[in-house]
Short mmCIF file of C-alpha atoms and ligand atoms in Angstrom, two decimals:
data_model
loop_
_atom_site.label_atom_id
_atom_site.label_comp_id
_atom_site.label_asym_id
_atom_site.label_seq_id
_atom_site.Cartn_x
_atom_site.Cartn_y
_atom_site.Cartn_z
CA MET Y 840 -12.62 22.14 13.68
CA ASN Y 841 -8.93 21.10 13.74
CA PHE Y 842 -8.63 19.43 10.37
CA LEU Y 843 -5.13 18.71 9.04
CA THR Y 844 -5.98 20.34 5.70
CA ASP Y 845 -9.02 21.48 3.76
CA GLU Y 846 -7.79 20.03 0.46
CA LYS Y 847 -9.79 17.39 -1.39
CA LEU Y 848 -9.21 13.73 -0.51
CA VAL Y 849 -10.68 11.18 -2.91
CA ILE Y 850 -11.23 7.60 -1.83
CA ILE Y 851 -11.58 5.22 -4.78
CA GLY Y 852 -13.34 1.90 -4.31
CA ALA Y 853 -15.29 3.59 -1.53
CA GLY Y 854 -18.27 1.25 -1.86
CA GLY Y 855 -16.05 -1.72 -0.93
CA MET Y 856 -14.76 -3.02 2.37
CA ILE Y 857 -11.39 -1.25 2.47
CA GLY Y 858 -12.77 1.93 0.88
CA SER Y 859 -15.65 2.29 3.34
CA ASN Y 860 -13.34 1.68 6.29
CA MET Y 861 -10.88 4.23 4.89
CA ALA Y 862 -13.62 6.81 4.60
CA GLN Y 863 -14.59 6.27 8.23
CA THR Y 864 -10.96 6.35 9.40
CA ALA Y 865 -10.29 9.58 7.49
CA CYS Y 866 -13.32 11.18 9.18
CA MET Y 867 -12.21 9.94 12.61
CA MET Y 868 -8.64 11.21 12.08
CA ARG Y 869 -10.04 14.58 11.00
CA LEU Y 870 -7.79 14.78 7.97
CA THR Y 871 -9.97 17.08 5.85
CA PRO Y 872 -13.62 18.10 5.70
CA ASN Y 873 -13.39 17.81 1.91
CA LEU Y 874 -13.94 14.09 1.30
CA CYS Y 875 -15.11 12.69 -2.02
CA LEU Y 876 -15.99 9.03 -2.48
CA TYR Y 877 -15.75 7.35 -5.88
CA ASP Y 878 -16.73 3.85 -7.00
CA VAL Y 879 -18.10 2.30 -10.16
CA TYR Y 880 -20.88 0.73 -8.07
CA LEU Y 881 -23.14 3.60 -7.03
CA PRO Y 882 -25.72 1.89 -4.75
CA GLY Y 883 -23.04 0.32 -2.52
CA MET Y 884 -21.31 3.66 -2.18
CA GLU Y 885 -24.55 5.46 -1.41
CA GLY Y 886 -25.00 3.02 1.47
CA VAL Y 887 -21.52 3.93 2.74
CA VAL Y 888 -22.33 7.64 2.60
CA GLU Y 889 -25.61 7.09 4.46
CA GLU Y 890 -23.70 5.24 7.20
CA LEU Y 891 -21.07 7.98 7.45
CA ARG Y 892 -23.78 10.62 7.68
CA HIS Y 893 -25.38 8.60 10.49
CA CYS Y 894 -22.08 8.80 12.41
CA GLY Y 895 -22.68 12.57 12.59
CA PHE Y 896 -19.04 13.58 12.09
CA GLU Y 897 -18.62 17.29 12.89
CA GLY Y 898 -17.85 19.63 10.01
CA MET Y 899 -17.57 17.00 7.27
CA ASN Y 900 -18.65 17.67 3.71
CA ILE Y 901 -18.85 14.22 2.10
CA THR Y 902 -19.63 13.98 -1.59
CA PHE Y 903 -19.84 10.87 -3.78
CA THR Y 904 -19.97 10.09 -7.46
CA ASP Y 905 -19.43 7.38 -10.07
CA LYS Y 906 -18.19 9.96 -12.60
CA PRO Y 907 -14.39 10.23 -12.84
CA GLU Y 908 -14.49 13.85 -14.04
CA GLU Y 909 -16.31 14.89 -10.84
CA ALA Y 910 -14.26 12.71 -8.51
CA PHE Y 911 -10.80 13.60 -9.80
CA LYS Y 912 -11.35 17.33 -10.41
CA ASP Y 913 -9.18 19.34 -7.95
CA ALA Y 914 -8.16 16.17 -6.09
CA LYS Y 915 -5.04 16.77 -4.00
CA TYR Y 916 -4.87 13.39 -2.26
CA ILE Y 917 -6.06 10.08 -3.65
CA VAL Y 918 -6.15 6.65 -2.08
CA SER Y 919 -7.42 3.72 -4.11
CA SER Y 920 -8.63 0.25 -3.21
CA GLY Y 921 -10.85 0.22 -6.31
CA GLY Y 922 -10.25 -3.21 -7.80
CA ALA Y 923 -11.04 -6.90 -7.34
CA PRO Y 924 -9.98 -8.63 -4.10
CA ARG Y 925 -8.50 -12.13 -3.63
CA LYS Y 926 -10.70 -15.10 -2.84
CA GLU Y 927 -9.58 -18.25 -1.01
CA GLY Y 928 -6.86 -20.08 -2.95
CA MET Y 929 -5.92 -17.06 -5.08
CA THR Y 930 -2.57 -15.27 -4.95
CA ARG Y 931 -2.32 -11.49 -5.29
CA GLU Y 932 -0.74 -12.09 -8.68
CA ASP Y 933 -3.89 -13.87 -9.92
CA LEU Y 934 -5.49 -10.42 -9.98
CA LEU Y 935 -2.83 -9.03 -12.30
CA ALA Y 936 -4.56 -8.59 -15.67
CA GLY Y 937 -7.87 -7.10 -14.49
CA ASN Y 938 -6.45 -4.80 -11.85
CA ALA Y 939 -3.53 -3.61 -14.01
CA LYS Y 940 -6.07 -2.43 -16.58
CA ILE Y 941 -7.96 -0.54 -13.84
CA ALA Y 942 -4.63 0.99 -12.77
CA ALA Y 943 -3.92 2.25 -16.29
CA GLU Y 944 -7.35 3.95 -16.37
CA LEU Y 945 -6.75 5.42 -12.92
CA GLY Y 946 -3.43 6.88 -14.07
CA ASP Y 947 -5.08 8.32 -17.19
CA ASN Y 948 -7.77 9.98 -15.06
CA ILE Y 949 -5.14 11.54 -12.80
CA LYS Y 950 -3.29 12.92 -15.82
CA LYS Y 951 -6.50 14.29 -17.31
CA TYR Y 952 -8.24 15.77 -14.27
CA CYS Y 953 -5.71 16.34 -11.46
CA PRO Y 954 -2.10 16.32 -12.70
CA ASP Y 955 -1.09 18.45 -9.69
CA VAL Y 956 -2.26 15.86 -7.16
CA LYS Y 957 0.03 15.92 -4.12
CA HIS Y 958 -0.03 12.26 -3.12
CA VAL Y 959 -1.56 9.01 -4.33
CA THR Y 960 -1.58 5.75 -2.36
CA ILE Y 961 -2.43 2.51 -4.12
CA ILE Y 962 -3.79 -0.52 -2.32
CA PHE Y 963 -5.44 -2.80 -4.87
CA ASN Y 964 -3.41 -5.89 -5.69
CA PRO Y 965 -0.87 -6.79 -6.84
CA ALA Y 966 -0.17 -3.35 -5.38
CA ASP Y 967 3.48 -3.14 -6.47
CA ILE Y 968 2.37 -3.53 -10.07
CA THR Y 969 -0.89 -1.58 -10.00
CA GLY Y 970 1.05 1.25 -8.32
CA LEU Y 971 3.71 1.17 -11.03
CA VAL Y 972 1.13 1.15 -13.83
CA THR Y 973 -0.74 4.06 -12.21
CA LEU Y 974 2.50 6.02 -11.86
CA ILE Y 975 3.51 5.53 -15.49
CA HIS Y 976 0.08 6.54 -16.82
CA SER Y 977 -0.45 9.46 -14.42
CA GLY Y 978 2.63 11.43 -15.43
CA ILE Y 979 3.23 12.52 -11.81
CA GLU Y 980 6.61 12.53 -10.04
CA PRO Y 981 7.54 9.17 -8.51
CA SER Y 982 7.82 10.71 -5.03
CA ARG Y 983 4.08 11.47 -5.15
CA LEU Y 984 2.94 7.85 -5.25
CA THR Y 985 3.21 5.06 -2.68
CA THR Y 986 1.77 1.58 -2.34
CA LEU Y 987 0.56 -0.17 0.76
CA ALA Y 988 3.14 -2.79 1.70
CA ALA Y 989 3.33 -2.14 5.44
CA LEU Y 990 1.03 -4.92 6.57
CA ASP Y 991 3.78 -7.49 6.08
CA SER Y 992 6.15 -5.68 8.46
CA ILE Y 993 3.34 -5.22 10.98
CA ARG Y 994 2.39 -8.90 10.73
CA LEU Y 995 6.01 -9.77 11.59
CA GLN Y 996 5.80 -7.53 14.65
CA SER Y 997 2.51 -9.15 15.66
CA GLU Y 998 3.76 -12.75 15.24
CA LEU Y 999 6.93 -12.06 17.25
CA ALA Y 1000 4.95 -10.36 20.01
CA LYS Y 1001 2.58 -13.35 20.21
CA HIS Y 1002 5.52 -15.77 20.33
CA PHE Y 1003 7.34 -13.92 23.12
CA GLY Y 1004 4.19 -12.97 25.05
CA LEU Y 1005 5.00 -9.25 24.74
CA LYS Y 1006 3.00 -6.16 23.92
CA GLN Y 1007 3.15 -5.60 20.17
CA SER Y 1008 4.94 -2.26 20.66
CA GLU Y 1009 7.75 -3.98 22.61
CA VAL Y 1010 8.85 -5.55 19.31
CA THR Y 1011 10.40 -2.80 17.23
CA ASN Y 1012 11.67 -2.09 13.73
CA THR Y 1013 10.33 -5.27 12.13
CA ARG Y 1014 10.84 -5.08 8.40
CA THR Y 1015 9.90 -6.83 5.20
CA TYR Y 1016 11.06 -5.34 1.92
CA GLY Y 1017 10.52 -5.96 -1.77
CA GLY Y 1018 7.21 -7.21 -3.11
CA HIS Y 1019 3.92 -7.32 -1.23
CA GLY Y 1020 3.34 -10.85 -2.53
CA GLU Y 1021 4.40 -14.15 -1.10
CA GLN Y 1022 7.87 -13.46 -2.59
CA MET Y 1023 8.49 -10.71 -0.01
CA ALA Y 1024 11.85 -10.57 1.80
CA VAL Y 1025 11.37 -11.01 5.56
CA PHE Y 1026 14.31 -9.47 7.44
CA ALA Y 1027 15.46 -10.49 10.93
CA SER Y 1028 18.48 -8.23 11.33
CA THR Y 1029 16.57 -4.95 11.77
CA ALA Y 1030 14.24 -6.09 14.56
CA LYS Y 1031 14.52 -5.85 18.33
CA VAL Y 1032 12.51 -7.88 20.80
CA ASP Y 1033 12.17 -6.13 24.13
CA GLY Y 1034 15.34 -4.22 23.25
CA LYS Y 1035 17.36 -7.31 22.22
CA PRO Y 1036 18.39 -7.97 18.62
CA LEU Y 1037 16.14 -10.64 17.11
CA THR Y 1038 19.18 -12.26 15.49
CA ASP Y 1039 20.61 -13.00 18.97
CA LEU Y 1040 17.44 -14.93 19.84
CA ILE Y 1041 17.03 -17.01 16.67
CA GLY Y 1042 18.50 -20.48 17.13
CA THR Y 1043 18.26 -20.38 20.94
CA ASP Y 1044 15.68 -22.14 23.11
CA LYS Y 1045 13.72 -18.84 23.14
CA LEU Y 1046 13.17 -18.98 19.37
CA THR Y 1047 14.39 -22.11 17.59
CA GLU Y 1048 15.20 -22.10 13.88
CA GLU Y 1049 11.98 -24.09 13.29
CA GLU Y 1050 9.88 -21.57 15.23
CA TRP Y 1051 11.46 -18.69 13.28
CA ALA Y 1052 10.73 -20.48 9.99
CA ASP Y 1053 7.13 -20.92 11.15
CA ILE Y 1054 6.82 -17.19 12.01
CA ARG Y 1055 8.17 -16.23 8.59
CA GLN Y 1056 5.56 -18.46 6.96
CA LYS Y 1057 2.80 -16.85 9.04
CA VAL Y 1058 3.96 -13.41 7.87
CA VAL Y 1059 4.09 -14.43 4.23
CA LYS Y 1060 0.67 -16.09 4.49
CA GLY Y 1061 -0.82 -13.42 6.78
CA GLY Y 1062 -3.30 -12.19 4.17
CA ALA Y 1063 -4.31 -15.73 3.14
CA ASN Y 1064 -4.94 -16.56 6.80
CA ILE Y 1065 -7.40 -13.67 7.15
CA ILE Y 1066 -9.25 -14.97 4.07
CA LYS Y 1067 -9.39 -18.42 5.70
CA LEU Y 1068 -10.63 -17.06 9.04
CA ARG Y 1069 -13.10 -14.45 7.77
CA GLY Y 1070 -14.06 -15.82 4.37
CA ARG Y 1071 -12.88 -12.62 2.71
CA SER Y 1072 -9.79 -10.53 2.08
CA SER Y 1073 -8.51 -8.33 4.94
CA PHE Y 1074 -9.93 -4.83 5.12
CA GLN Y 1075 -9.54 -3.23 8.57
CA SER Y 1076 -5.73 -3.14 8.63
CA PRO Y 1077 -5.23 -2.04 4.98
CA ALA Y 1078 -7.79 0.72 5.48
CA TYR Y 1079 -6.18 2.01 8.67
CA CYS Y 1080 -2.58 1.89 7.43
CA SER Y 1081 -3.31 3.56 4.11
CA ILE Y 1082 -5.00 6.46 5.83
CA GLU Y 1083 -1.97 6.75 8.13
CA MET Y 1084 0.14 7.04 4.94
CA ILE Y 1085 -2.08 9.78 3.52
CA ARG Y 1086 -2.00 11.59 6.87
CA ALA Y 1087 1.81 11.62 6.69
CA ALA Y 1088 1.67 12.96 3.12
CA MET Y 1089 -0.62 15.73 4.35
CA GLY Y 1090 2.11 16.74 6.83
CA GLY Y 1091 0.67 14.83 9.79
CA GLU Y 1092 2.27 12.23 12.04
CA ALA Y 1093 5.18 10.30 10.49
CA PHE Y 1094 4.40 6.92 8.94
CA ARG Y 1095 6.26 4.21 10.84
CA TRP Y 1096 6.52 1.39 8.32
CA PRO Y 1097 8.10 0.67 4.92
CA ALA Y 1098 6.02 1.89 2.00
CA GLY Y 1099 6.14 0.71 -1.58
CA CYS Y 1100 7.79 3.35 -3.78
CA PHE Y 1101 9.37 3.74 -7.20
CA VAL Y 1102 12.98 2.60 -7.00
CA LYS Y 1103 15.88 3.46 -9.24
CA ASN Y 1104 19.27 2.96 -7.61
CA ASP Y 1105 22.47 1.04 -8.30
CA ARG Y 1106 20.92 -2.33 -7.48
CA TYR Y 1107 17.22 -2.04 -8.38
CA GLN Y 1108 15.71 -0.17 -11.29
CA ASN Y 1109 12.30 0.84 -12.59
CA ILE Y 1110 10.29 -1.07 -10.06
CA MET Y 1111 7.83 -0.30 -7.29
CA MET Y 1112 8.57 -2.13 -4.05
CA ALA Y 1113 8.81 -1.77 -0.29
CA MET Y 1114 11.95 0.05 0.86
CA GLU Y 1115 13.03 1.88 4.00
CA THR Y 1116 10.98 5.02 3.47
CA THR Y 1117 9.77 8.27 4.95
CA ILE Y 1118 6.59 9.99 3.80
CA THR Y 1119 6.30 13.74 4.30
CA LYS Y 1120 4.55 16.69 2.67
CA ASP Y 1121 7.30 16.49 0.04
CA GLY Y 1122 6.38 12.92 -0.84
CA VAL Y 1123 8.10 9.60 -0.29
CA HIS Y 1124 11.87 9.20 0.02
CA TYR Y 1125 13.74 5.93 0.34
CA GLY Y 1126 17.14 4.94 1.69
CA ASP Y 1127 19.32 1.91 1.19
CA VAL Y 1128 18.12 -1.35 2.67
CA LYS Y 1129 20.65 -2.84 5.09
CA GLY Y 1130 20.72 -6.53 5.92
CA THR Y 1131 22.78 -9.70 5.91
CA ASP Y 1132 23.98 -11.19 2.61
CA LYS Y 1133 21.21 -13.79 2.84
CA GLU Y 1134 18.54 -11.13 3.38
CA ILE Y 1135 19.80 -9.03 0.49
CA ALA Y 1136 19.77 -12.17 -1.71
CA GLU Y 1137 16.10 -12.66 -0.74
CA LEU Y 1138 15.38 -9.05 -1.65
CA ASP Y 1139 17.13 -9.57 -4.99
CA ALA Y 1140 14.83 -12.58 -5.61
CA SER Y 1141 11.74 -10.55 -4.71
CA TYR Y 1142 12.88 -7.80 -7.11
CA GLN Y 1143 13.37 -10.38 -9.86
CA HIS Y 1144 9.82 -11.68 -9.29
CA LEU Y 1145 8.44 -8.15 -9.55
CA LYS Y 1146 10.41 -7.57 -12.74
CA ASP Y 1147 8.81 -10.69 -14.22
CA LEU Y 1148 5.33 -9.42 -13.29
CA ARG Y 1149 6.17 -5.99 -14.72
CA ASP Y 1150 7.29 -7.61 -17.97
CA GLN Y 1151 4.00 -9.52 -18.19
CA VAL Y 1152 2.15 -6.20 -17.99
CA ILE Y 1153 4.39 -4.82 -20.74
CA LYS Y 1154 3.47 -7.86 -22.88
CA MET Y 1155 -0.23 -7.20 -22.19
CA GLY Y 1156 0.31 -3.78 -23.77
CA LEU Y 1157 -0.81 -1.89 -20.65
CA ILE Y 1158 2.53 -0.09 -20.25
CA PRO Y 1159 5.30 0.55 -22.81
CA GLU Y 1160 8.75 -1.04 -22.77
CA VAL Y 1161 10.83 0.48 -19.95
CA GLU Y 1162 12.93 2.69 -22.26
CA ASN Y 1163 9.71 4.31 -23.55
CA TRP Y 1164 8.11 5.14 -20.18
CA GLY Y 1165 9.11 8.77 -20.73
CA THR Y 1166 6.49 9.04 -23.47
CA LEU Y 1167 3.78 8.70 -20.80
CA ASN Y 1168 5.60 10.14 -17.79
CA LYS Y 1169 8.38 12.67 -18.33
CA HIS Y 1170 9.74 11.99 -14.82
CA LEU Y 1171 10.58 8.41 -15.79
CA LYS Y 1172 12.91 9.15 -18.69
N1 NAD V 503 -2.05 -3.75 -0.38
C1 NAD V 503 -2.59 -4.43 0.63
O1 NAD V 503 -1.98 -4.59 1.68
C2 NAD V 503 -3.99 -5.00 0.50
C3 NAD V 503 -4.57 -5.65 1.59
C4 NAD V 503 -5.86 -6.17 1.45
C5 NAD V 503 -6.53 -6.04 0.24
N2 NAD V 503 -5.92 -5.42 -0.81
C6 NAD V 503 -6.59 -5.25 -2.11
O2 NAD V 503 -7.47 -4.13 -2.07
C7 NAD V 503 -8.46 -4.26 -3.08
C8 NAD V 503 -9.85 -3.95 -2.55
O3 NAD V 503 -10.24 -4.89 -1.57
P1 NAD V 503 -11.68 -4.82 -0.88
O4 NAD V 503 -11.70 -5.90 0.15
O5 NAD V 503 -12.02 -3.43 -0.48
O6 NAD V 503 -12.60 -5.26 -2.10
P2 NAD V 503 -14.16 -4.93 -2.33
O7 NAD V 503 -14.62 -5.82 -3.44
O8 NAD V 503 -14.91 -4.97 -1.04
O9 NAD V 503 -14.14 -3.42 -2.84
C9 NAD V 503 -13.57 -3.04 -4.05
C10 NAD V 503 -14.42 -1.88 -4.58
O10 NAD V 503 -13.76 -1.38 -5.75
C11 NAD V 503 -14.77 -1.01 -6.67
N3 NAD V 503 -14.18 -0.96 -8.00
C12 NAD V 503 -13.89 -1.96 -8.84
N4 NAD V 503 -13.38 -1.47 -9.98
C13 NAD V 503 -13.31 -0.13 -9.85
C14 NAD V 503 -12.86 0.92 -10.68
N5 NAD V 503 -12.36 0.68 -11.89
N6 NAD V 503 -12.94 2.19 -10.22
C15 NAD V 503 -13.45 2.44 -9.00
N7 NAD V 503 -13.90 1.49 -8.16
C16 NAD V 503 -13.82 0.21 -8.58
C17 NAD V 503 -15.84 -2.09 -6.52
O11 NAD V 503 -17.08 -1.67 -7.02
C18 NAD V 503 -15.84 -2.29 -5.00
O12 NAD V 503 -16.79 -1.47 -4.35
C19 NAD V 503 -8.27 -5.68 -3.64
O13 NAD V 503 -7.52 -5.65 -4.83
C20 NAD V 503 -7.49 -6.38 -2.55
O14 NAD V 503 -6.73 -7.47 -3.05
C21 NAD V 503 -4.66 -4.90 -0.69
#
């Protein structure tokens, strides 16, 4: 049957738009026959399962439940979009209080039912914060949890390709780092356009400073633009990319984009944000971000914004003060 693994993959929020698309993508990628769907809204999820059954995927054993103890038991891989989405005019941060509470419960369920989970990917927004809250509550090692931040880097690739009239794959190594909110840091110095450094093109008649500023805005507002066009938050691209991340964590094809991960280095501490990462069977690993002084200053600002959000969640009482994280997660001492 050629599955990548036979270990249990749980998709949380499976009755929703991203969750249902993830379930279908996981079946199409033949990751595992052992797929369990979980959502608090049972009828919607039952509809998703009916649809998947009607696809007739070979060899799949799809289960579904609204009971955490059934869903999380023996889970080895978890991907969660289970939370409220943005509506027009909302920022990702507007979702903070409600979704951070869901993240704390998710982490508690992981600790209780599947502390040996191999990898968890968090999508629901603000993902940098919900991911951090989940990590603290779950007690798992930081390398076992990632957040979906890649869409920003891919949107930069797409906008540049549209501008230059190239195939998307002819624009390479586009990168945004830091938060997956509108305070992200959009880098120019990493990217190549048809083999040429993007920085050599900015400020020429091929890409004026104004056009570059416009592209950056389109990247930052990429999610809001989908809401404007479709009347709802994006779901195809987050579903696809997250399942690519889980595939990499299962030992499959390498994930090509920056992931959000727990960071503790000389410059940034106790935060979850997009870095230069690799995801393998051993989890996520990050390296130093390289860029111009201006780009690094933007990343510093994004980090500061995330720290402010993190501190709001501490004030809400959903996570302890940083120095006490070790009481919930021994790997964060
Ligand atoms: N990180 C990213 O790049 C990215 C991109 C797009 C959307 N998102 C976020 O993903 C999330 C889901 O978006 P969507 O469009 O699929 O929304 P949706 O409303 O279609 O689906 C969300 C599902 O989650 C379920 N749910 C809610 N609370 C739950 C809980 N406690 N446990 C389990 N399931 C729960 C709901 O019943 C619903 O079926 C949103 O927070 C959205 O902002 C993130």
